Coordinates of C-alpha atoms in Angstrom, one line a residue:
M1 CA -11.7 -81.9 101.3
V2 CA -13.0 -78.4 100.2
D3 CA -11.7 -76.3 97.4
H4 CA -11.1 -72.6 97.5
K5 CA -14.6 -71.9 96.3
G6 CA -16.2 -73.8 99.1
G7 CA -17.1 -76.8 97.0
A8 CA -16.2 -80.4 97.5
R9 CA -12.9 -81.4 96.0
M10 CA -12.1 -85.0 95.2
G11 CA -8.8 -86.6 96.1
L12 CA -7.3 -89.7 94.6
F13 CA -8.4 -91.8 97.6
D14 CA -12.0 -90.6 97.0
F15 CA -11.7 -91.6 93.4
L16 CA -10.5 -95.1 94.4
K17 CA -13.5 -95.4 96.7
G18 CA -15.8 -95.5 93.7
K19 CA -16.1 -91.9 92.6
S20 CA -15.4 -90.7 89.1
L21 CA -13.4 -87.6 88.5
K22 CA -16.6 -85.7 87.8
G23 CA -17.8 -86.5 91.4
K24 CA -20.5 -89.0 90.4
T25 CA -20.7 -91.8 92.9
K26 CA -20.5 -95.2 91.3
Q27 CA -21.5 -97.1 94.4
K28 CA -23.3 -96.2 97.5
S29 CA -21.1 -95.7 100.5
S30 CA -22.8 -98.6 102.3
N31 CA -21.2 -100.9 99.7
T32 CA -17.6 -99.6 100.2
I33 CA -16.5 -102.6 102.2
D34 CA -18.0 -105.0 99.6
Q35 CA -16.3 -103.0 96.9
Y36 CA -12.9 -103.2 98.5
S37 CA -13.4 -106.8 99.2
N38 CA -14.1 -107.5 95.5
I39 CA -11.1 -105.4 94.4
K40 CA -8.8 -107.4 96.8
T41 CA -10.3 -110.6 95.5
L42 CA -9.7 -109.6 91.8
H43 CA -6.1 -108.7 92.6
I44 CA -5.6 -112.0 94.5
E45 CA -7.1 -113.9 91.5
S46 CA -4.8 -112.1 89.1
M47 CA -1.7 -112.9 91.2
M48 CA -2.7 -116.6 91.7
Y49 CA -3.1 -117.1 87.9
Y50 CA 0.2 -115.3 87.3
Q51 CA 2.0 -117.5 89.7
K52 CA 0.5 -120.7 88.2
A53 CA 1.3 -119.5 84.7
R54 CA 4.9 -118.9 85.8
E55 CA 5.1 -122.4 87.3
L56 CA 3.8 -123.9 84.1
Y57 CA 6.2 -121.9 82.0
E58 CA 9.2 -123.0 84.1
R59 CA 8.1 -126.7 83.6
N60 CA 7.7 -126.1 79.8
E61 CA 4.0 -126.8 80.0
V62 CA 1.1 -124.9 78.4
F63 CA 1.0 -121.6 80.3
F64 CA -0.4 -119.0 77.9
P65 CA -4.2 -119.4 78.7
T66 CA -3.4 -119.1 82.4
L67 CA -1.3 -116.0 81.9
Q68 CA -4.2 -114.5 79.9
E69 CA -6.5 -115.2 82.7
S70 CA -4.2 -113.4 85.1
V71 CA -4.3 -110.3 82.8
R72 CA -8.1 -110.6 82.5
F73 CA -8.4 -110.3 86.3
Q74 CA -6.0 -107.4 86.2
L75 CA -8.3 -105.6 83.8
L76 CA -11.4 -106.4 85.9
N77 CA -9.6 -105.0 88.9
H78 CA -8.8 -101.7 87.1
Q79 CA -12.5 -101.6 86.0
K80 CA -13.7 -102.2 89.5
N81 CA -11.5 -99.4 90.7
G82 CA -13.5 -97.0 88.4
F83 CA -11.1 -96.8 85.4
D84 CA -12.5 -97.1 81.9
R85 CA -9.2 -97.0 80.0
V86 CA -5.8 -98.6 80.4
E87 CA -2.4 -98.1 78.9
I88 CA -0.1 -100.9 77.9
L89 CA 3.4 -100.7 79.3
A90 CA 6.2 -102.9 78.0
A91 CA 9.5 -103.5 79.8
E92 CA 11.1 -100.8 77.4
S93 CA 14.5 -101.8 76.1
Q94 CA 14.3 -105.2 77.8
S95 CA 11.2 -106.1 75.8
C96 CA 11.2 -107.8 72.4
N97 CA 10.3 -105.8 69.3
V98 CA 6.8 -107.2 69.3
C99 CA 6.1 -105.9 72.8
Q100 CA 7.9 -102.6 72.3
K101 CA 5.4 -101.8 69.6
M102 CA 2.5 -102.2 72.1
N103 CA 4.1 -99.8 74.6
D104 CA 2.0 -96.7 75.4
N105 CA -1.1 -97.9 73.5
V106 CA -4.3 -96.7 75.3
L107 CA -7.5 -98.5 75.0
T108 CA -10.8 -99.0 76.8
I109 CA -11.0 -101.9 79.3
T110 CA -14.0 -103.2 77.3
T111 CA -11.8 -103.4 74.1
A112 CA -8.9 -104.9 76.0
L113 CA -11.1 -107.6 77.5
K114 CA -12.6 -108.3 74.1
N115 CA -9.3 -108.4 72.1
M116 CA -6.7 -109.3 74.8
P117 CA -3.8 -107.6 73.0
I118 CA -1.5 -108.6 75.9
P119 CA 0.0 -110.9 76.9
R120 CA 1.5 -111.4 73.4
K121 CA 1.6 -115.0 72.3
D122 CA 4.3 -114.0 69.8
C123 CA 6.5 -112.4 72.5
K124 CA 10.2 -113.3 72.0
H125 CA 11.4 -112.6 75.6
S126 CA 12.5 -115.9 76.9
P127 CA 13.9 -115.8 80.5
N128 CA 14.6 -119.5 80.7
E129 CA 15.5 -120.3 77.1
N130 CA 12.6 -122.8 76.6
G131 CA 11.8 -121.3 73.3
E132 CA 8.5 -119.7 74.1
G133 CA 8.3 -116.0 75.0
W134 CA 7.1 -114.8 78.4
C135 CA 5.3 -111.5 77.8
R136 CA 6.0 -108.9 80.5
C137 CA 3.7 -106.2 79.2
T138 CA 1.2 -105.0 81.7
Y139 CA -1.8 -102.6 81.9
V140 CA -1.9 -99.5 84.0
P141 CA -4.9 -97.3 84.6
Y142 CA -5.0 -94.4 82.2
V143 CA -6.2 -91.0 83.4
D144 CA -6.3 -87.9 81.2
D145 CA -4.3 -84.9 82.5
L146 CA -6.2 -83.4 85.4

């Protein structure tokens, strides 16, 4: 892709291939297949932990550490995709008050991994009435206005 001044212009797909918005390559192109393989692995790990946490929750067993691990892999996946900040999204009006307060918070992935602000252990959303909350907050990559 070339911009109107004859210089290289970066599209979103280029960014996801390991380039920053400033055009600096994060990985050599020879590692592209390995990079996507790792991204896919991180996503799969996140989904496997999520599913296991949901099963534990439905059986009224200890699920929270497993749900946290799912979110940790989600953060690592965003980091591997080249993002350094994430935004917390709650399920808006369908979220409990605790989670609604987290909505739209932006933080670095490093801080999120260190503090693990979500999932919220004190979430009050209870889809199966077992008494413990099931936090539905999630992280999305945060990109400044381009």
